[in-house]
Amino acid sequence: MFEAFDAFEVYEVRSKYYSISIEKSRIKNVSEEFEKGYGVRVIKDGKLAFSSATSLDKSLVEKLEKLVRISEDELDSFPSVGKRRVGGLYDKKLEENPLEVLKESFETIEAERSCEIASGIVEIETLERRVWNDTGEVSEKATFFAVMLEAVHDKGSAYEFDASRKADLNLERLTEKVCSLAIDDSKAKKAERRVCDVVLSPLAFHQLLYFSFYPSFNGENVVKGRSVLNGRKGETIIEGLTIYDDPTLEGKVFSYSFDDEGVKAERKILLEEGVLKGFLCDFKHSRILGEKAGNAFREDFDSLPKIHPSNIVVEIEKGSFDADFYVHSFIGAHTANPVSGDFSLECMNAYQNGEPVRGAMLYGNVFEFLKKVSCMSKNVRQVENTICGDVLVENVEIKA
């Protein structure tokens, strides 16, 4: 079918998605969506073209023939496909009884809530991926289960989230926690300006890293001069901090056996005891930088692959600690500068000397901020891409 081209790649996706949206503690909407589609890239005379469709037919090939003639994107080959055995990515119950799981989830949330759930969503997806090109073919089936809740009480509010590959989320604990935070927030007093040790929850730490730190490890940003880590491989960036990207971890939310270009999953060390060891790359940028590929993700079949972290594991000295200030989450994390790492964040559901406060702000640069990290708790959890515990940061200025 693709004989007219020098090389081809097909990304096929089949998905079944179910969700319940919650508003004011009531079910607002129940959704079922089924999708099948193909994203196709081709190479001709060193030029790369892309198109997508819900079926593979002659019209798609003809469109690609026109696009590749005028394309300015360059690539001379696609990667060799490969697959690593990664366990815990599929739960039969989520695929075969999604509506039952959704119903049970809402009933649990409703039974356990001690305040109003202003908004929320419970999602289940079964995703089948297949990638094939002129070197071979790989396929995988996986399930996802995620819950997001926003609770309100009087003038207080709170947000919490959890996700899994299996139907094993502890929704009693999740609901109790988000309601407790909202009730505490309704009693919050104005935060006091001070310099003190601060503890960030795994949620807050992820929000900080995702928007201000992880972009610096993106291979495309490095190539285009949008990373402060460009040209610094082998240097000590943040002493004592080890961070690695590992899609091979069993049952984790961002684990996979191959990425969306068909590259076999592989663990990659980014920082080792503070020393910069590598970057995250898709196939194209891996060749430019001499790095491993395997971090190419697509939002859907009709989108091109982009570099994205899988499971980022943070390793710091573990122990027990207390601090004057605790932050559950941040408001405005997306406004951080992904190039410089500068951030200005409002603390949400924060506690000062054990009492709820509001109006506290943290300003700074993520690279300098991380140099003040001294310890992490042993109760590790995964929040989206980041796997860590509570993190102790010393000598931080709190502004009110």
Tab-separated table of C-alpha atoms in Angstrom:
chain	number	residue	atom	x	y	z
A	1	MET	CA	0.000	0.000	0.000
A	2	PHE	CA	2.897	2.341	0.718
A	3	GLU	CA	5.163	1.195	-2.121
A	4	ALA	CA	5.411	4.751	-3.497
A	5	PHE	CA	7.444	5.834	-0.469
A	6	ASP	CA	10.943	5.095	0.780
A	7	ALA	CA	9.641	4.330	4.290
A	8	PHE	CA	6.339	4.352	6.178
A	9	GLU	CA	4.991	4.205	9.740
A	10	VAL	CA	1.412	3.477	10.850
A	11	TYR	CA	0.127	4.266	14.329
A	12	GLU	CA	-3.215	2.580	14.972
A	13	VAL	CA	-5.366	3.223	18.031
A	14	ARG	CA	-8.625	1.675	19.247
A	15	SER	CA	-10.083	3.118	22.418
A	16	LYS	CA	-13.164	2.688	24.584
A	17	TYR	CA	-13.726	5.569	26.978
A	18	TYR	CA	-16.349	5.866	29.734
A	19	SER	CA	-16.830	8.657	32.250
A	20	ILE	CA	-19.114	10.178	34.854
A	21	SER	CA	-18.913	13.916	35.410
A	22	ILE	CA	-20.039	15.236	38.800
A	23	GLU	CA	-21.421	18.672	39.582
A	24	LYS	CA	-22.704	19.768	42.999
A	25	SER	CA	-22.525	16.173	44.237
A	26	ARG	CA	-24.827	14.936	41.469
A	27	ILE	CA	-24.128	13.064	38.269
A	28	LYS	CA	-24.136	15.657	35.509
A	29	ASN	CA	-23.287	13.432	32.578
A	30	VAL	CA	-22.413	9.860	31.643
A	31	SER	CA	-20.287	9.514	28.538
A	32	GLU	CA	-19.313	6.616	26.268
A	33	GLU	CA	-16.898	7.159	23.388
A	34	PHE	CA	-15.424	4.654	20.954
A	35	GLU	CA	-12.615	5.554	18.602
A	36	LYS	CA	-10.539	3.922	15.917
A	37	GLY	CA	-8.027	5.673	13.737
A	38	TYR	CA	-4.700	5.672	11.986
A	39	GLY	CA	-1.859	8.183	11.970
A	40	VAL	CA	0.494	7.630	9.050
A	41	ARG	CA	3.939	9.106	8.406
A	42	VAL	CA	5.847	8.539	5.189
A	43	ILE	CA	9.298	9.427	3.876
A	44	LYS	CA	10.219	10.169	0.275
A	45	ASP	CA	13.618	11.520	-0.782
A	46	GLY	CA	14.395	12.534	2.783
A	47	LYS	CA	11.124	14.469	3.234
A	48	LEU	CA	8.578	13.575	5.924
A	49	ALA	CA	4.786	13.868	5.657
A	50	PHE	CA	1.911	13.009	7.991
A	51	SER	CA	-1.818	12.474	7.693
A	52	SER	CA	-4.548	10.622	9.559
A	53	ALA	CA	-7.821	8.867	8.827
A	54	THR	CA	-10.324	6.440	10.292
A	55	SER	CA	-9.462	3.864	7.632
A	56	LEU	CA	-6.474	2.955	5.481
A	57	ASP	CA	-7.445	3.468	1.866
A	58	LYS	CA	-6.295	4.845	-1.467
A	59	SER	CA	-7.426	8.410	-0.719
A	60	LEU	CA	-5.113	8.552	2.308
A	61	VAL	CA	-2.148	7.380	0.212
A	62	GLU	CA	-2.917	9.956	-2.478
A	63	LYS	CA	-3.059	12.692	0.146
A	64	LEU	CA	0.306	11.627	1.558
A	65	GLU	CA	1.846	11.632	-1.929
A	66	LYS	CA	0.829	15.284	-2.343
A	67	LEU	CA	1.964	16.286	1.149
A	68	VAL	CA	5.406	14.689	0.914
A	69	ARG	CA	6.180	16.607	-2.289
A	70	ILE	CA	5.751	19.980	-0.540
A	71	SER	CA	6.994	19.006	2.922
A	72	GLU	CA	9.892	20.874	4.537
A	73	ASP	CA	10.296	18.340	7.370
A	74	GLU	CA	13.300	16.081	6.985
A	75	LEU	CA	13.862	12.472	8.127
A	76	ASP	CA	15.581	9.602	6.352
A	77	SER	CA	14.177	6.594	8.269
A	78	PHE	CA	11.923	5.395	11.061
A	79	PRO	CA	13.160	3.556	14.164
A	80	SER	CA	13.368	-0.201	14.452
A	81	VAL	CA	10.323	-1.296	16.431
A	82	GLY	CA	10.689	-3.312	19.613
A	83	LYS	CA	8.762	-4.313	22.702
A	84	ARG	CA	9.695	-4.923	26.329
A	85	ARG	CA	7.593	-7.084	28.662
A	86	VAL	CA	5.952	-4.721	31.178
A	87	GLY	CA	3.376	-6.136	33.590
A	88	GLY	CA	0.309	-4.688	35.276
A	89	LEU	CA	-0.927	-2.503	32.422
A	90	TYR	CA	-4.307	-4.213	31.886
A	91	ASP	CA	-7.284	-4.975	34.116
A	92	LYS	CA	-9.992	-7.180	32.610
A	93	LYS	CA	-12.616	-5.749	34.975
A	94	LEU	CA	-12.108	-2.221	33.657
A	95	GLU	CA	-12.605	-3.354	30.076
A	96	GLU	CA	-15.542	-5.707	30.622
A	97	ASN	CA	-17.476	-3.892	33.395
A	98	PRO	CA	-16.683	-0.172	33.092
A	99	LEU	CA	-20.195	1.083	33.828
A	100	GLU	CA	-20.385	-1.045	36.966
A	101	VAL	CA	-17.072	0.388	38.189
A	102	LEU	CA	-18.269	3.924	37.446
A	103	LYS	CA	-21.502	3.333	39.366
A	104	GLU	CA	-19.672	1.851	42.363
A	105	SER	CA	-17.198	4.729	42.315
A	106	PHE	CA	-19.883	7.406	42.442
A	107	GLU	CA	-21.749	5.571	45.198
A	108	THR	CA	-18.541	5.407	47.264
A	109	ILE	CA	-17.825	9.108	46.755
A	110	GLU	CA	-21.388	10.003	47.705
A	111	ALA	CA	-21.326	7.804	50.821
A	112	GLU	CA	-17.978	9.099	52.064
A	113	ARG	CA	-18.235	12.823	51.353
A	114	SER	CA	-18.523	15.194	54.313
A	115	CYS	CA	-18.976	18.292	52.149
A	116	GLU	CA	-20.128	19.117	48.641
A	117	ILE	CA	-18.265	17.819	45.610
A	118	ALA	CA	-18.397	20.917	43.422
A	119	SER	CA	-17.033	19.101	40.403
A	120	GLY	CA	-15.367	15.846	39.546
A	121	ILE	CA	-14.838	13.196	36.958
A	122	VAL	CA	-14.414	9.433	37.058
A	123	GLU	CA	-12.805	8.033	33.904
A	124	ILE	CA	-12.114	4.572	32.512
A	125	GLU	CA	-10.351	3.835	29.238
A	126	THR	CA	-9.226	0.733	27.409
A	127	LEU	CA	-6.582	1.625	24.848
A	128	GLU	CA	-5.159	-0.644	22.168
A	129	ARG	CA	-2.085	0.643	20.308
A	130	ARG	CA	-0.338	-0.843	17.304
A	131	VAL	CA	2.702	0.549	15.509
A	132	TRP	CA	4.165	-0.909	12.370
A	133	ASN	CA	6.688	0.241	9.813
A	134	ASP	CA	9.075	-1.332	7.331
A	135	THR	CA	11.069	-2.905	10.232
A	136	GLY	CA	8.245	-4.737	12.018
A	137	GLU	CA	5.149	-4.445	14.224
A	138	VAL	CA	4.320	-4.109	17.942
A	139	SER	CA	1.002	-3.933	19.799
A	140	GLU	CA	-0.290	-3.467	23.348
A	141	LYS	CA	-3.579	-3.269	25.269
A	142	ALA	CA	-3.815	-1.193	28.458
A	143	THR	CA	-6.454	0.160	30.846
A	144	PHE	CA	-6.684	3.394	32.834
A	145	PHE	CA	-8.818	4.406	35.808
A	146	ALA	CA	-8.710	7.991	37.091
A	147	VAL	CA	-10.680	10.146	39.523
A	148	MET	CA	-10.513	13.912	40.076
A	149	LEU	CA	-12.533	15.633	42.810
A	150	GLU	CA	-12.928	19.283	43.780
A	151	ALA	CA	-14.683	19.792	47.121
A	152	VAL	CA	-16.118	22.972	48.643
A	153	HIS	CA	-17.215	23.870	52.151
A	154	ASP	CA	-18.402	27.377	52.953
A	155	LYS	CA	-15.558	29.531	51.533
A	156	GLY	CA	-13.082	26.663	51.479
A	157	SER	CA	-12.122	24.423	48.582
A	158	ALA	CA	-9.690	21.634	47.729
A	159	TYR	CA	-8.582	19.450	44.847
A	160	GLU	CA	-7.313	15.860	44.788
A	161	PHE	CA	-6.610	13.284	42.117
A	162	ASP	CA	-5.609	9.651	41.746
A	163	ALA	CA	-5.121	7.181	38.909
A	164	SER	CA	-4.307	3.527	38.344
A	165	ARG	CA	-4.122	0.841	35.698
A	166	LYS	CA	-6.516	-1.287	37.768
A	167	ALA	CA	-9.883	-0.923	39.503
A	168	ASP	CA	-8.115	-0.552	42.826
A	169	LEU	CA	-8.324	3.138	43.734
A	170	ASN	CA	-9.064	3.863	47.388
A	171	LEU	CA	-11.957	6.257	46.816
A	172	GLU	CA	-12.944	6.285	50.493
A	173	ARG	CA	-9.565	7.743	51.393
A	174	LEU	CA	-9.528	10.097	48.393
A	175	THR	CA	-12.986	11.501	49.191
A	176	GLU	CA	-12.249	11.823	52.906
A	177	LYS	CA	-9.004	13.656	52.177
A	178	VAL	CA	-10.383	16.189	49.708
A	179	CYS	CA	-13.332	16.997	51.994
A	180	SER	CA	-11.070	17.343	55.026
A	181	LEU	CA	-8.858	19.773	53.105
A	182	ALA	CA	-11.862	21.844	52.002
A	183	ILE	CA	-13.255	22.033	55.543
A	184	ASP	CA	-9.848	23.100	56.869
A	185	ASP	CA	-9.578	25.711	54.105
A	186	SER	CA	-12.886	27.241	55.216
A	187	LYS	CA	-11.192	28.038	58.554
A	188	ALA	CA	-7.948	29.299	57.023
A	189	LYS	CA	-6.325	32.484	58.281
A	190	LYS	CA	-3.956	34.775	56.434
A	191	ALA	CA	-0.468	33.332	56.089
A	192	GLU	CA	2.436	35.107	57.739
A	193	ARG	CA	5.534	36.117	55.850
A	194	ARG	CA	8.572	34.189	57.026
A	195	VAL	CA	11.603	32.121	56.088
A	196	CYS	CA	11.232	28.494	57.162
A	197	ASP	CA	11.425	24.842	56.126
A	198	VAL	CA	8.621	23.812	53.777
A	199	VAL	CA	7.128	20.403	52.981
A	200	LEU	CA	5.590	19.873	49.542
A	201	SER	CA	3.116	17.046	49.028
A	202	PRO	CA	3.695	14.733	46.034
A	203	LEU	CA	0.952	16.646	44.207
A	204	ALA	CA	2.584	20.042	44.807
A	205	PHE	CA	6.041	18.713	43.946
A	206	HIS	CA	4.752	17.249	40.681
A	207	GLN	CA	3.061	20.521	39.726
A	208	LEU	CA	6.306	22.394	40.289
A	209	LEU	CA	8.499	19.931	38.368
A	210	TYR	CA	6.153	19.302	35.460
A	211	PHE	CA	5.935	22.919	34.330
A	212	SER	CA	9.298	24.393	35.355
A	213	PHE	CA	11.814	21.501	35.470
A	214	TYR	CA	10.917	18.645	33.129
A	215	PRO	CA	10.891	20.868	29.981
A	216	SER	CA	14.645	21.388	30.379
A	217	PHE	CA	15.182	17.640	29.779
A	218	ASN	CA	13.137	17.655	26.564
A	219	GLY	CA	15.495	16.843	23.677
A	220	GLU	CA	13.697	19.129	21.233
A	221	ASN	CA	14.051	22.047	23.668
A	222	VAL	CA	17.749	21.252	24.017
A	223	VAL	CA	18.284	21.194	20.245
A	224	LYS	CA	16.373	24.465	19.777
A	225	GLY	CA	18.187	26.275	22.594
A	226	ARG	CA	15.162	26.370	24.888
A	227	SER	CA	16.842	24.519	27.763
A	228	VAL	CA	19.282	25.881	30.351
A	229	LEU	CA	20.830	22.389	30.389
A	230	ASN	CA	22.053	22.646	26.806
A	231	GLY	CA	25.752	21.783	26.647
A	232	ARG	CA	25.977	20.869	30.335
A	233	LYS	CA	25.973	17.073	30.191
A	234	GLY	CA	28.375	15.733	32.799
A	235	GLU	CA	28.056	18.802	35.022
A	236	THR	CA	26.659	18.767	38.555
A	237	ILE	CA	23.285	20.500	38.311
A	238	ILE	CA	21.684	19.753	41.714
A	239	GLU	CA	23.968	17.932	44.121
A	240	GLY	CA	22.585	14.722	45.638
A	241	LEU	CA	19.463	14.529	43.465
A	242	THR	CA	18.816	11.452	41.291
A	243	ILE	CA	16.007	11.458	38.741
A	244	TYR	CA	15.255	8.817	36.131
A	245	ASP	CA	12.521	8.152	33.591
A	246	ASP	CA	11.259	4.567	33.713
A	247	PRO	CA	8.372	3.310	31.550
A	248	THR	CA	9.165	-0.312	32.477
A	249	LEU	CA	7.845	-0.120	36.066
A	250	GLU	CA	5.082	-2.649	36.650
A	251	GLY	CA	1.562	-1.240	36.823
A	252	LYS	CA	2.486	2.455	36.848
A	253	VAL	CA	0.282	5.025	35.149
A	254	PHE	CA	2.820	6.032	32.484
A	255	SER	CA	4.384	2.610	31.929
A	256	TYR	CA	4.419	1.040	28.478
A	257	SER	CA	6.230	-1.650	26.520
A	258	PHE	CA	6.937	0.679	23.572
A	259	ASP	CA	6.367	4.351	22.836
A	260	ASP	CA	4.181	5.806	20.082
A	261	GLU	CA	6.966	5.434	17.505
A	262	GLY	CA	7.307	1.751	18.346
A	263	VAL	CA	10.613	2.152	20.226
A	264	LYS	CA	11.151	-0.394	23.005
A	265	ALA	CA	10.655	1.002	26.520
A	266	GLU	CA	13.864	1.652	28.410
A	267	ARG	CA	14.916	3.262	31.695
A	268	LYS	CA	16.848	6.532	31.290
A	269	ILE	CA	18.867	8.323	33.963
A	270	LEU	CA	18.495	12.109	33.768
A	271	LEU	CA	20.350	13.146	36.944
A	272	GLU	CA	22.589	10.837	38.971
A	273	GLU	CA	23.655	12.266	42.337
A	274	GLY	CA	23.100	15.653	40.760
A	275	VAL	CA	25.151	15.043	37.605
A	276	LEU	CA	23.370	15.566	34.267
A	277	LYS	CA	23.391	12.232	32.435
A	278	GLY	CA	20.885	12.551	29.608
A	279	PHE	CA	17.728	13.904	28.011
A	280	LEU	CA	14.327	12.618	26.909
A	281	CYS	CA	14.033	12.124	23.161
A	282	ASP	CA	11.920	10.910	20.306
A	283	PHE	CA	13.656	9.183	17.395
A	284	LYS	CA	14.507	12.354	15.447
A	285	HIS	CA	16.105	14.222	18.343
A	286	SER	CA	17.814	11.126	19.716
A	287	ARG	CA	19.882	10.994	16.541
A	288	ILE	CA	20.853	14.645	16.813
A	289	LEU	CA	21.843	14.427	20.483
A	290	GLY	CA	23.174	10.885	20.558
A	291	GLU	CA	20.603	9.940	23.216
A	292	LYS	CA	18.207	7.009	23.549
A	293	ALA	CA	14.795	7.365	21.915
A	294	GLY	CA	11.594	6.018	23.474
A	295	ASN	CA	9.725	9.061	24.841
A	296	ALA	CA	7.476	9.881	21.898
A	297	PHE	CA	3.781	10.266	22.774
A	298	ARG	CA	0.711	11.193	20.760
A	299	GLU	CA	-2.373	12.936	22.095
A	300	ASP	CA	-4.447	10.976	19.571
A	301	PHE	CA	-4.095	9.164	16.276
A	302	ASP	CA	-4.445	12.446	14.374
A	303	SER	CA	-1.500	14.117	16.121
A	304	LEU	CA	2.233	13.845	15.620
A	305	PRO	CA	4.412	12.267	18.325
A	306	LYS	CA	5.915	14.685	20.834
A	307	ILE	CA	8.528	14.200	23.544
A	308	HIS	CA	7.039	13.581	26.985
A	309	PRO	CA	8.226	11.972	30.228
A	310	SER	CA	6.919	8.576	31.324
A	311	ASN	CA	7.236	7.724	35.047
A	312	ILE	CA	9.747	10.113	36.605
A	313	VAL	CA	11.223	8.615	39.778
A	314	VAL	CA	12.747	11.080	42.249
A	315	GLU	CA	15.377	9.715	44.616
A	316	ILE	CA	16.481	11.753	47.626
A	317	GLU	CA	17.585	10.680	51.084
A	318	LYS	CA	14.495	9.296	52.846
A	319	GLY	CA	13.547	9.939	56.469
A	320	SER	CA	11.072	11.455	58.921
A	321	PHE	CA	10.759	15.194	59.422
A	322	ASP	CA	8.568	18.067	60.572
A	323	ALA	CA	8.359	21.542	59.110
A	324	ASP	CA	6.670	24.836	59.890
A	325	PHE	CA	4.885	25.010	56.548
A	326	TYR	CA	3.075	22.367	54.457
A	327	VAL	CA	1.720	22.789	50.903
A	328	HIS	CA	-0.815	20.356	49.448
A	329	SER	CA	-1.032	21.927	45.973
A	330	PHE	CA	-0.338	25.048	43.939
A	331	ILE	CA	-2.427	27.474	41.919
A	332	GLY	CA	-0.823	28.790	38.733
A	333	ALA	CA	1.842	26.119	38.232
A	334	HIS	CA	1.257	26.309	34.465
A	335	THR	CA	2.486	29.931	34.455
A	336	ALA	CA	6.058	28.889	35.325
A	337	ASN	CA	8.725	29.686	32.737
A	338	PRO	CA	9.668	26.352	31.087
A	339	VAL	CA	12.955	27.762	29.755
A	340	SER	CA	14.435	29.567	32.760
A	341	GLY	CA	12.608	27.595	35.468
A	342	ASP	CA	11.323	30.733	37.185
A	343	PHE	CA	8.016	30.336	39.035
A	344	SER	CA	5.514	32.335	41.081
A	345	LEU	CA	2.983	30.076	42.784
A	346	GLU	CA	0.085	30.515	45.181
A	347	CYS	CA	-0.151	27.814	47.828
A	348	MET	CA	-3.499	25.996	48.050
A	349	ASN	CA	-4.534	24.023	51.142
A	350	ALA	CA	-1.440	25.112	53.046
A	351	TYR	CA	-0.728	24.764	56.764
A	352	GLN	CA	1.457	26.969	58.948
A	353	ASN	CA	2.408	25.457	62.303
A	354	GLY	CA	-0.381	22.939	61.760
A	355	GLU	CA	-3.074	25.561	61.161
A	356	PRO	CA	-4.722	26.146	57.761
A	357	VAL	CA	-3.652	29.344	55.999
A	358	ARG	CA	-4.255	31.019	52.674
A	359	GLY	CA	-2.633	33.735	50.592
A	360	ALA	CA	0.887	32.302	50.806
A	361	MET	CA	3.137	32.625	47.765
A	362	LEU	CA	6.361	30.937	46.700
A	363	TYR	CA	8.657	32.685	44.221
A	364	GLY	CA	11.951	31.546	42.782
A	365	ASN	CA	13.842	29.453	40.283
A	366	VAL	CA	13.317	25.710	40.259
A	367	PHE	CA	17.023	24.884	39.896
A	368	GLU	CA	17.924	26.975	42.948
A	369	PHE	CA	14.847	25.731	44.818
A	370	LEU	CA	15.767	22.074	44.304
A	371	LYS	CA	19.211	22.696	45.776
A	372	LYS	CA	17.418	23.266	49.095
A	373	VAL	CA	15.704	19.860	49.027
A	374	SER	CA	17.148	17.755	51.837
A	375	CYS	CA	14.836	14.801	52.485
A	376	MET	CA	11.824	12.842	51.252
A	377	SER	CA	9.288	10.808	53.193
A	378	LYS	CA	8.984	7.050	52.772
A	379	ASN	CA	5.259	7.173	51.840
A	380	VAL	CA	5.840	7.399	48.088
A	381	ARG	CA	2.957	7.843	45.630
A	382	GLN	CA	2.550	8.581	41.933
A	383	VAL	CA	0.950	11.839	40.804
A	384	GLU	CA	0.649	11.762	37.025
A	385	ASN	CA	4.275	11.446	35.811
A	386	THR	CA	6.041	11.940	39.148
A	387	ILE	CA	6.785	9.235	41.738
A	388	CYS	CA	7.918	10.701	45.067
A	389	GLY	CA	6.991	11.232	48.707
A	390	ASP	CA	6.526	14.426	50.711
A	391	VAL	CA	9.583	16.593	50.052
A	392	LEU	CA	11.373	18.746	52.639
A	393	VAL	CA	12.793	22.031	51.314
A	394	GLU	CA	14.915	24.045	53.720
A	395	ASN	CA	15.142	27.789	54.261
A	396	VAL	CA	12.336	28.909	51.931
A	397	GLU	CA	10.871	32.406	51.924
A	398	ILE	CA	7.086	32.438	52.296
A	399	LYS	CA	5.450	35.623	51.043
A	400	ALA	CA	1.914	36.640	51.942
